[in-house]
Every structure is written in structure tokens, then in C-alpha cells.
Coordinates of C-alpha atoms in Angstrom, one line a residue:
Chain A
D58 CA 1.0 19.7 -6.3
T59 CA 1.9 16.5 -8.0
A60 CA 0.3 13.3 -5.8
V61 CA -2.7 11.0 -5.7
S62 CA -5.8 13.4 -4.7
Q63 CA -8.7 11.3 -3.7
T64 CA -12.4 13.0 -2.7
P65 CA -13.6 12.7 -0.1
K66 CA -11.1 12.1 3.3
Y67 CA -14.3 10.8 5.3
L68 CA -17.3 9.1 4.3
V69 CA -20.5 8.6 6.7
T70 CA -23.5 6.6 5.5
Q71 CA -26.2 4.2 6.4
M72 CA -26.5 0.7 5.2
G73 CA -28.2 0.5 1.8
N74 CA -26.7 2.8 0.1
D75 CA -25.1 3.8 -2.7
K76 CA -21.7 6.2 -3.0
S77 CA -18.6 7.0 -5.0
I78 CA -14.6 7.7 -4.3
K79 CA -13.1 10.1 -6.8
C80 CA -9.6 9.3 -7.4
E81 CA -6.7 11.5 -10.3
Q82 CA -3.5 11.2 -10.3
N83 CA -1.2 14.2 -11.9
L84 CA 2.3 12.2 -12.0
G85 CA 1.9 11.6 -15.8
H86 CA 1.5 7.7 -14.4
D87 CA -0.2 4.8 -16.8
T88 CA -1.2 2.9 -14.0
M89 CA -3.5 3.1 -10.6
Y90 CA -5.3 0.6 -8.1
W91 CA -7.5 0.7 -5.3
Y92 CA -6.4 -1.0 -2.0
K93 CA -9.0 -1.6 1.3
Q94 CA -7.1 -0.9 4.4
D95 CA -9.6 -2.7 7.5
S96 CA -9.4 -2.2 11.1
K97 CA -6.4 -4.6 11.5
K98 CA -4.0 -2.3 9.2
F99 CA -4.4 -4.7 6.8
L100 CA -3.5 -3.3 3.2
K101 CA -5.1 -5.5 0.2
I102 CA -5.4 -4.9 -3.5
M103 CA -8.9 -4.2 -5.4
F104 CA -8.2 -3.6 -8.4
S105 CA -5.8 -2.5 -10.7
Y106 CA -6.1 -0.5 -14.3
N107 CA -3.4 0.7 -16.9
N108 CA -3.9 3.1 -19.6
K109 CA -7.8 2.3 -18.4
E110 CA -8.0 -0.9 -19.1
L111 CA -8.8 -3.7 -16.2
I112 CA -5.9 -5.6 -15.4
I113 CA -6.4 -7.0 -11.4
N114 CA -9.8 -7.7 -10.4
E115 CA -9.2 -9.8 -7.0
T116 CA -12.4 -11.5 -5.3
V117 CA -14.4 -8.3 -4.6
P118 CA -18.1 -8.3 -4.1
N119 CA -19.4 -7.6 -7.5
R120 CA -21.0 -4.1 -5.5
F121 CA -18.0 -2.5 -6.0
S122 CA -17.2 -1.2 -9.4
P123 CA -14.3 1.1 -10.5
K124 CA -14.3 3.4 -13.7
S125 CA -11.2 5.2 -15.2
P126 CA -12.4 7.6 -17.9
D127 CA -9.3 8.3 -18.4
K128 CA -5.4 7.0 -17.2
A129 CA -5.6 10.0 -14.5
H130 CA -8.3 8.8 -13.0
L131 CA -9.9 6.0 -11.2
N132 CA -13.1 6.4 -9.5
L133 CA -15.4 3.4 -7.1
H134 CA -18.8 2.9 -6.9
I135 CA -19.9 1.1 -3.9
N136 CA -23.2 0.1 -4.3
S137 CA -25.9 -1.3 -1.4
L138 CA -23.1 -0.7 1.0
E139 CA -22.9 -3.0 3.9
L140 CA -21.2 -2.6 7.2
G141 CA -18.1 -4.9 6.3
D142 CA -17.5 -2.1 3.7
S143 CA -16.2 0.2 6.9
A144 CA -12.5 0.9 5.9
V145 CA -9.9 3.0 4.4
Y146 CA -9.5 2.9 0.8
F147 CA -6.6 3.9 -0.8
C148 CA -5.9 5.0 -4.3
A149 CA -2.6 4.6 -5.7
S150 CA -0.8 5.3 -9.0
S151 CA 2.7 4.0 -10.1
L152 CA 4.1 4.3 -13.4
S153 CA 3.5 1.3 -15.5
Q154 CA 2.1 -2.3 -14.4
T155 CA 5.7 -3.7 -13.7
L156 CA 7.5 -0.4 -13.1
G157 CA 8.0 2.2 -10.4
P158 CA 7.0 2.3 -6.5
Q159 CA 3.2 3.1 -6.5
H160 CA 2.5 6.4 -5.1
F161 CA -0.7 6.5 -2.2
G162 CA -3.8 9.1 -1.8
D163 CA -4.3 10.1 1.5
G164 CA -7.4 7.4 1.8
T165 CA -11.1 7.9 2.1
R166 CA -12.1 7.0 5.7
L167 CA -15.7 5.0 4.8
S168 CA -17.6 4.5 8.1
I169 CA -21.0 2.9 8.1
L170 CA -24.2 3.0 9.8
Chain B
G13 CA -2.1 -17.5 -2.1
Q14 CA 0.8 -15.6 -1.0
N15 CA 2.1 -15.1 2.6
I16 CA 4.3 -12.7 3.8
D17 CA 5.6 -12.1 7.6
Q18 CA 7.0 -9.5 9.5
P19 CA 6.6 -9.1 13.0
T20 CA 3.7 -7.6 14.7
E21 CA 6.0 -4.8 17.2
M22 CA 9.1 -3.7 17.9
T23 CA 10.5 -1.0 20.4
A24 CA 13.7 0.4 20.1
T25 CA 15.3 3.6 21.9
E26 CA 16.5 7.0 20.3
G27 CA 19.6 7.0 18.4
A28 CA 19.6 3.5 18.6
I29 CA 19.7 0.9 14.7
V30 CA 16.4 -1.5 14.6
Q31 CA 16.3 -4.2 11.7
I32 CA 12.6 -5.0 10.2
N33 CA 12.4 -8.7 8.7
C34 CA 10.0 -9.7 6.1
T35 CA 10.2 -13.1 5.2
Y36 CA 7.6 -14.0 1.6
Q37 CA 6.1 -17.2 0.3
T38 CA 4.9 -16.3 -3.1
S39 CA 3.8 -17.7 -6.7
G40 CA 5.9 -15.2 -8.6
F41 CA 8.2 -12.0 -7.4
N42 CA 9.1 -8.7 -9.2
G43 CA 10.2 -7.2 -6.6
L44 CA 10.2 -6.2 -2.7
F45 CA 9.2 -2.4 -1.5
W46 CA 9.3 -0.9 1.9
Y47 CA 6.5 1.7 3.0
Q48 CA 6.2 3.5 6.0
Q49 CA 2.4 4.6 7.6
H50 CA 2.3 6.9 10.3
A51 CA -1.5 6.5 11.9
G52 CA -4.3 7.7 9.9
E53 CA -1.8 8.7 6.7
A54 CA -1.3 6.9 3.6
P55 CA 1.6 4.5 2.8
T56 CA 4.9 6.4 1.8
F57 CA 8.0 4.6 -0.5
L58 CA 10.7 4.1 1.6
S59 CA 12.5 1.8 -0.7
Y60 CA 13.1 -1.2 -3.6
N61 CA 14.4 -4.6 -3.9
V62 CA 14.5 -6.7 -7.0
L63 CA 18.0 -8.1 -6.7
D64 CA 20.1 -9.5 -4.2
G65 CA 21.5 -7.3 -1.8
L66 CA 21.5 -4.3 -0.5
E67 CA 19.8 -1.1 -0.8
E68 CA 20.8 2.3 1.0
K69 CA 19.6 5.3 1.3
G70 CA 20.4 7.9 4.1
R71 CA 19.3 6.6 7.4
F72 CA 17.3 3.8 5.9
S73 CA 18.7 0.7 4.1
S74 CA 16.9 -2.2 2.7
F75 CA 18.3 -6.0 2.0
L76 CA 17.1 -8.9 -0.4
S77 CA 17.8 -12.7 -0.4
R78 CA 16.0 -14.1 -2.9
S79 CA 17.0 -17.5 -2.4
K80 CA 15.9 -17.3 1.2
G81 CA 12.7 -15.4 0.5
Y82 CA 13.9 -13.2 3.1
S83 CA 14.5 -8.9 3.3
Y84 CA 15.2 -6.5 6.2
L85 CA 14.8 -2.8 6.4
L86 CA 17.5 -1.1 8.9
L87 CA 16.6 2.0 9.7
K88 CA 19.8 3.8 12.0
E89 CA 20.2 7.5 14.1
L90 CA 16.3 6.2 15.1
Q91 CA 14.5 9.5 15.6
M92 CA 11.2 9.8 17.2
K93 CA 8.9 10.9 13.6
D94 CA 10.6 7.5 12.3
S95 CA 7.5 5.6 15.3
A96 CA 5.3 4.5 12.4
S97 CA 4.0 1.6 10.9
Y98 CA 6.5 -0.3 7.9
L99 CA 4.7 -2.7 5.5
C100 CA 6.5 -5.0 3.1
A101 CA 5.0 -5.8 0.1
V102 CA 6.0 -8.3 -2.6
R103 CA 5.1 -7.0 -6.3
V104 CA 4.0 -10.1 -8.1
G105 CA 2.5 -10.0 -11.5
Y106 CA 1.1 -6.6 -11.5
A107 CA -0.2 -6.4 -8.0
L108 CA 1.6 -5.4 -4.8
N109 CA 0.8 -8.2 -1.6
F110 CA 1.8 -6.9 1.8
G111 CA 2.5 -7.7 4.7
K112 CA 0.5 -6.9 8.1
G113 CA 2.8 -4.7 8.7
T114 CA 5.3 -4.2 11.8
S115 CA 4.6 -1.4 13.9
L116 CA 7.6 0.5 15.3
L117 CA 7.6 2.7 18.7
V118 CA 10.6 5.0 19.3
T119 CA 11.4 5.6 23.1
P120 CA 13.4 8.1 24.3

């Protein structure tokens, strides 16, 4: 299936732990994104990579570090997890940074205990 | 900052037509997108406007007026499965800035 896929779908962990979320797209897109959707359902951009190069880095704590090993993958590593990090994290991709709509993965539901 | 406003909630009847408005004040403009998001699922792309006017796609249409900073999404022949959140998003530079979404409830 052609899609944006992210793993895991659910992540339950304790405060202070370090965790990673993986994202892969097989749409042949050049640009990938990470969004955070909070409990009020507000969707906010965190990072964007174009062809493995960081192009958007919003005001996000530096505990969050994205990594793009190639243009089909964009992973998100989070250090020292805090209660406020509980949210749904969506990965997305688009044809380029200015062309085409963004296609979203199914989301990773992160719960911090 | 970017300001994108849409109503929080709307209710409409199955078979009817509903219009969801979105107004924006942003520091740039590279297009306006509408997404549909069912509870617990990913946002899915519905429509895109970059020039003024109406774009029609089956039961869904979207309108844009750049001079007024205004868009609407029109849903015709409403079905129960159209109950979802509808997100207006403006592309500024490379980033999509989302409104807080309109939760639409379709009743029998």
C-alpha cells in the first residue's frame, strides 16, 4: 500500500524516559513533517525536512530531535519525557515543500504516566 | 503570528447542505487547504485553493477570497459519515498553519 506509516501506534511510558517514533513514506515525496495534536485537537507543526535537510524547526524544546536518514524516513526522538508531552504525534509528507497537499500517517498516541 | 478562525461546532441534518467558514490573518499565503479528521484517525486531504474562486470536488466545494482572508467549505447531500472535524489550514512559507477545527455533527 502506498502511504505514510508510523510506528508505534500507541506509546505508554513513564516520565523521564527516552522514546523514538519512526515514520516512513513510500509516496516518493521530498518533504516530511512532524506535527503535534494536543488534547484540544489543535494540530501544530514541529519540524519539516526537505530531502533530508531541516527546513522548519518551530519553537520546540530541544528534548525533541528529528532525524532523517533518507528522504523516505523521518524519525522523532524524545528525551526526558514530561507529562506535557502527552499528545498524538502525526507524521506527514508532501511532494515538495511548496507543492501538493500533505498526507498524514495514522498518528502515534503518546501517554506519559 | 498566524490567526486562523473557524467555528468550534456545527450541527446539520442528513441530506442538507452545510457551509463551514474560515477566516485568516497570516504573515504570508501559499494556499489554503481543507482536511477532514474523524475521531481517532489521521487528517485526510479534501481540497486546496490558491487562487480566488470556487473549487468543486464531488459533494465538496471550497471557496477562497484572498482579499478578504476568507474561505469556506461547502458540503452537499450530507451523510452520517460526514460527522467529523474539518480543519482549515493556510500554508505560509513551507509550513501549514491549522485552525482549531470545526466539529460537524450530522443528525438523522
